[in-house]
C-alpha positions as a Python dict, from the first residue, in 0.01 Angstrom:
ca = {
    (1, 'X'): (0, 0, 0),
    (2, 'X'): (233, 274, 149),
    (3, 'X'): (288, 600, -92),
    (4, 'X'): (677, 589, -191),
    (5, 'X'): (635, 880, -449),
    (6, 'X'): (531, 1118, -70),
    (7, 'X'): (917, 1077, 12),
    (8, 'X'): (1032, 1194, -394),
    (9, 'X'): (1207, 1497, -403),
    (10, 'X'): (1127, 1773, -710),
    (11, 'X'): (1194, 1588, -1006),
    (12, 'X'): (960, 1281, -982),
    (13, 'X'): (1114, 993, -1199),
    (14, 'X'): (1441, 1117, -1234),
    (15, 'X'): (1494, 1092, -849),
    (16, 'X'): (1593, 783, -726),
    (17, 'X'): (1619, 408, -881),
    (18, 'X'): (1335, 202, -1030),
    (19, 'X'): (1203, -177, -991),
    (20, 'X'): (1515, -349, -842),
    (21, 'X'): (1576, -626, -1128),
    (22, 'X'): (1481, -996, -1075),
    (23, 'X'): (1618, -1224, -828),
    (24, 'X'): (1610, -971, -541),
    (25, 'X'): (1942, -954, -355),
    (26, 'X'): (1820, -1160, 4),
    (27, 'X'): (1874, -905, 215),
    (28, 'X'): (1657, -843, 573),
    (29, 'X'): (1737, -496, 527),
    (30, 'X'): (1522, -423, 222),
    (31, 'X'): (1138, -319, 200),
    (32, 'X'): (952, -532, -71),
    (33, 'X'): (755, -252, -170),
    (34, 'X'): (1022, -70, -263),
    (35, 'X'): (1255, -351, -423),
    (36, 'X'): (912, -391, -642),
    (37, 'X'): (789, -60, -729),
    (38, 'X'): (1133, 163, -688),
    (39, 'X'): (1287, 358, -481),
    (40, 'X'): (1215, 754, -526),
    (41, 'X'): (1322, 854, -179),
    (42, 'X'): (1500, 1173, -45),
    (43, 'X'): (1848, 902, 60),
    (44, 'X'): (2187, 874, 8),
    (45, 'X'): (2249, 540, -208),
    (46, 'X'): (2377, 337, 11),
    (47, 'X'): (1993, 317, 194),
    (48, 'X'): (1858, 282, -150),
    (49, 'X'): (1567, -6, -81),
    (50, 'X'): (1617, -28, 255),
    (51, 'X'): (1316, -4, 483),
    (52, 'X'): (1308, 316, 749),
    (53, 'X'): (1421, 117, 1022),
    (54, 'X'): (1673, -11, 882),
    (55, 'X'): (1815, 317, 777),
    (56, 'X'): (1728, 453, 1137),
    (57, 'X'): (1925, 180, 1321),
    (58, 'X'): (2231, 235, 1079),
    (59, 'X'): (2205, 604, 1131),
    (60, 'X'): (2166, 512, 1528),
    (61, 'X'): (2491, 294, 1528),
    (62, 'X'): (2708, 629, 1452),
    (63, 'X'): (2481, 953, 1504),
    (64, 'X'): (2741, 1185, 1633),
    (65, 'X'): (2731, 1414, 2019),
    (66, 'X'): (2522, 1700, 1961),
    (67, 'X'): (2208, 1762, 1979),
    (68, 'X'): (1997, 2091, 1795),
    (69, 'X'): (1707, 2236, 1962),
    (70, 'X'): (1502, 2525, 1806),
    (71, 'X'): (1241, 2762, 1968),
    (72, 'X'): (888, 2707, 1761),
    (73, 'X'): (657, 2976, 1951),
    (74, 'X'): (499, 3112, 1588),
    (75, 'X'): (544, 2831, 1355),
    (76, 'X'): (880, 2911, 1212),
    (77, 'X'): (934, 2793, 860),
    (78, 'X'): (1263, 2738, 937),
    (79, 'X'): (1222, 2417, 1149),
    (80, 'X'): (1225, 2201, 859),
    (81, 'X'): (1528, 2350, 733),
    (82, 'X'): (1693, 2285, 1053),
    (83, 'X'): (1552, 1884, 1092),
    (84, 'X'): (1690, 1807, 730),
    (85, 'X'): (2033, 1974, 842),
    (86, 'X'): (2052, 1815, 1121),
    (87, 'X'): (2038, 1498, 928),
    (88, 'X'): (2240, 1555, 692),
    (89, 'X'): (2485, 1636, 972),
    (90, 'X'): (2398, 1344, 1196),
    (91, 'X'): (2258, 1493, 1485),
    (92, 'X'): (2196, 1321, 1801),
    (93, 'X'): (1831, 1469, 1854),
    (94, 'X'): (1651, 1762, 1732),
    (95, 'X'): (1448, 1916, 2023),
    (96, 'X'): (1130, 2149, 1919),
    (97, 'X'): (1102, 2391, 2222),
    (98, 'X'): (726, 2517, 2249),
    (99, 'X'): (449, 2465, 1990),
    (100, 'X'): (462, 2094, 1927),
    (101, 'X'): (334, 2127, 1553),
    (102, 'X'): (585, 2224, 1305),
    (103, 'X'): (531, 2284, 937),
    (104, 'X'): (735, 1979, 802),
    (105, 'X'): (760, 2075, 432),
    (106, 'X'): (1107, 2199, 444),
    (107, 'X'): (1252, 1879, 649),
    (108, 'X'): (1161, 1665, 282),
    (109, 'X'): (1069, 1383, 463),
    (110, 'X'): (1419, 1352, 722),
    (111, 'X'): (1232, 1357, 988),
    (112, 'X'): (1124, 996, 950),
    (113, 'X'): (1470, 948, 970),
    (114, 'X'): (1565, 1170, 1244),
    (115, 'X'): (1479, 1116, 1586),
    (116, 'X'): (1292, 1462, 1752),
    (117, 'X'): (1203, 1566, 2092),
    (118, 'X'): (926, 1812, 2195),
    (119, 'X'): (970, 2037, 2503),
    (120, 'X'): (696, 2243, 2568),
    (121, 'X'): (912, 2522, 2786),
    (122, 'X'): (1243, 2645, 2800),
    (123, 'X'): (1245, 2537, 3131),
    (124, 'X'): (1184, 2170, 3002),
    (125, 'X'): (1480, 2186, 2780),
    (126, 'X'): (1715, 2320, 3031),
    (127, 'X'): (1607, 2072, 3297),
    (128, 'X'): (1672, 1742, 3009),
    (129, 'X'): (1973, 1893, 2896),
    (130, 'X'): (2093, 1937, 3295),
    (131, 'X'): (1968, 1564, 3379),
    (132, 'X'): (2191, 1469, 3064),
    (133, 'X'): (2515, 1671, 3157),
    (134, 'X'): (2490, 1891, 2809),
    (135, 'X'): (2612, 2213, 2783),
    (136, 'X'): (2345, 2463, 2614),
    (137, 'X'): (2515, 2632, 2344),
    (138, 'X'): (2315, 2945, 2184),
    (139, 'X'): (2386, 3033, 1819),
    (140, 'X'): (2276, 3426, 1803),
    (141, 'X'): (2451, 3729, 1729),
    (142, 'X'): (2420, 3896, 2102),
    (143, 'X'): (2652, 4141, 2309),
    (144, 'X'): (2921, 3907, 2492),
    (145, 'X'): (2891, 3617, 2220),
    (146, 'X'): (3192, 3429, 2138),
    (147, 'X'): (3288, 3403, 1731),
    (148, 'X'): (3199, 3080, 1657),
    (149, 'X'): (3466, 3104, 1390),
    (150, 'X'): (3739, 3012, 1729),
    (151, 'X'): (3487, 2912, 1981),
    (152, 'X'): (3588, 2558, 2151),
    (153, 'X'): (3286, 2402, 2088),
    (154, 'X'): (3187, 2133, 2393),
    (155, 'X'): (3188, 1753, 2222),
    (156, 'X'): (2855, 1674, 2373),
    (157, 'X'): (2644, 1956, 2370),
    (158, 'X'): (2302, 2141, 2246),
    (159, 'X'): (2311, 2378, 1974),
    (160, 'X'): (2064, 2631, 2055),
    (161, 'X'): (1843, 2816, 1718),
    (162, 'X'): (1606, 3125, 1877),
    (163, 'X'): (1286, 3192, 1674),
    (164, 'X'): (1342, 3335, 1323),
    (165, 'X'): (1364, 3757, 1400),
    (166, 'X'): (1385, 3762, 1707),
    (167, 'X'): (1663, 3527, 1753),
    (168, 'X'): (1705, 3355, 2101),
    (169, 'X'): (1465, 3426, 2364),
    (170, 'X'): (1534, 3564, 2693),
    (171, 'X'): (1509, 3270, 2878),
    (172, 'X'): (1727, 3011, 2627),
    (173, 'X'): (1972, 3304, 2634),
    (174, 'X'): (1982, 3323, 3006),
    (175, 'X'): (1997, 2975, 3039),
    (176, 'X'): (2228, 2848, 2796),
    (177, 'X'): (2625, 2788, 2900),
    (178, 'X'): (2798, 3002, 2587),
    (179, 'X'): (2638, 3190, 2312),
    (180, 'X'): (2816, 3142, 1990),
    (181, 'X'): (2817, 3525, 1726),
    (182, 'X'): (2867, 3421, 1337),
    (183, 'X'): (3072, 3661, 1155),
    (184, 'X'): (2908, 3853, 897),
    (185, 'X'): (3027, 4112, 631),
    (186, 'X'): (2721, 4280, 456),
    (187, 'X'): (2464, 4510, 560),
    (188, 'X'): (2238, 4214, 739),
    (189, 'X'): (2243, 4237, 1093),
    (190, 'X'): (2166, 3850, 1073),
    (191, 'X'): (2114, 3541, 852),
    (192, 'X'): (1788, 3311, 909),
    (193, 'X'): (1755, 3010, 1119),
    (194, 'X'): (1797, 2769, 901),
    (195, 'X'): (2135, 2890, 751),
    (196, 'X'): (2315, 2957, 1130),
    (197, 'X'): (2202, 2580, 1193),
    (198, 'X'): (2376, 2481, 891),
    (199, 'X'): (2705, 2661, 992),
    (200, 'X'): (2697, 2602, 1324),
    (201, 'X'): (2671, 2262, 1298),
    (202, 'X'): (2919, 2203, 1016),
    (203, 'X'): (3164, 2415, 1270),
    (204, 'X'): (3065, 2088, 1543),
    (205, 'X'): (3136, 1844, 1271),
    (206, 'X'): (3497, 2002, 1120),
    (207, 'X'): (3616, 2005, 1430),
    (208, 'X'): (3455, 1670, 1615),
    (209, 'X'): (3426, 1466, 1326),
    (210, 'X'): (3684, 1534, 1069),
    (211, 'X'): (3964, 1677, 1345),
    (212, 'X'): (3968, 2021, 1163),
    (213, 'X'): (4050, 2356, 1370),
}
């Protein structure tokens, strides 16, 4: 039998819904496993009991333009971060640029739920993202960036994350279309991975998906 409690978030029991009560609803959608034994999974409530697939083709039916990619060349703990952001945001495709192994702990399971790509070079992601007409938009803080705060953000495009210190490498940053600065207001000259994917892609969705400036 499959482990549900691996998807649970902190908090065991008290995430979730238990034993779905007797008759179960007939629905093609649900997982039988879960419907019998509970549902202690990492999702919203409208998936609650519903097997992966069916989540992933719901998800699939509206997943919005733009795509994420991140540079993993020294196993950034920040990748998981960026995977669970990106679906919580409904990204198109997160792309994992070099190393193909990740360290997953921080996505809390999304990725089943995600759908990722692996490039092994830059040069792999720029040639993909040329074959699909998309834009390569860099998210760094580097001379002749554009604020993000009033950048006009492409529709269908790839949000580019460098790795965590160095930021974006040479190559993504040669190659990519615009390069996107967030403003900042402390001391730190920048803020980690995981939180510029989180802004940057919330700046995609107010402005493609809820019609915000």
């Amino acid at each position: 039998m499959r482990d549900i409690a691996d998807e649970a978030e902190s908090g065991g029991d008290e995430v979730g819904v238990g034993p779905h009560p007797l008759p179960w609803p007939d629905d093609p959608r649900l997982d039988p496993e879960l419907l019998a034994h509970g549902d202690r999974r990492n999702v919203v409530d409208r998936y609650r009991y519903w097997t992966v697939d069916a989540v992933v083709a719901d998800l699939d039916a509206r997943r919005h333009d733009f795509h994420v990619a991140i540079e993993n060349w020294k196993h950034d703990l920040n990748i998981g971060t960026v995977v669970r952001t990106a679906n919580a945001f409904l990204a198109a495709e997160v792309h994992i640029v070099g190393n193909r192994r990740w360290n997953r702990r921080g996505a809390m399971v999304t990725d089943r739920y995600q759908h990722l790509r692996h490039h092994a070079t830059v040069e792999d992601l720029v040639a993909w993202a040329r074959a699909e007409g998309l834009p390569l938009v860099g998210i760094d803080n580097l001379p002749g960036s554009v604020p993000l705060e009033t950048a006009e953000l492409p529709r269908r495009c790839v949000l580019v994350f460098g790795q965590e210190g160095p930021g974006l490498s040479a190559a993504v940053h040669e190659a990519c279309d615009l390069v996107c600065s967030i403003a900042m207001f402390g001391s730190t000259r920048s803020v980690n991975a995981g939180v510029a994917a989180g802004i940057a892609m919330h700046a995609w969705v107010r402005r493609h998906a809820l019609g915000l400036s």
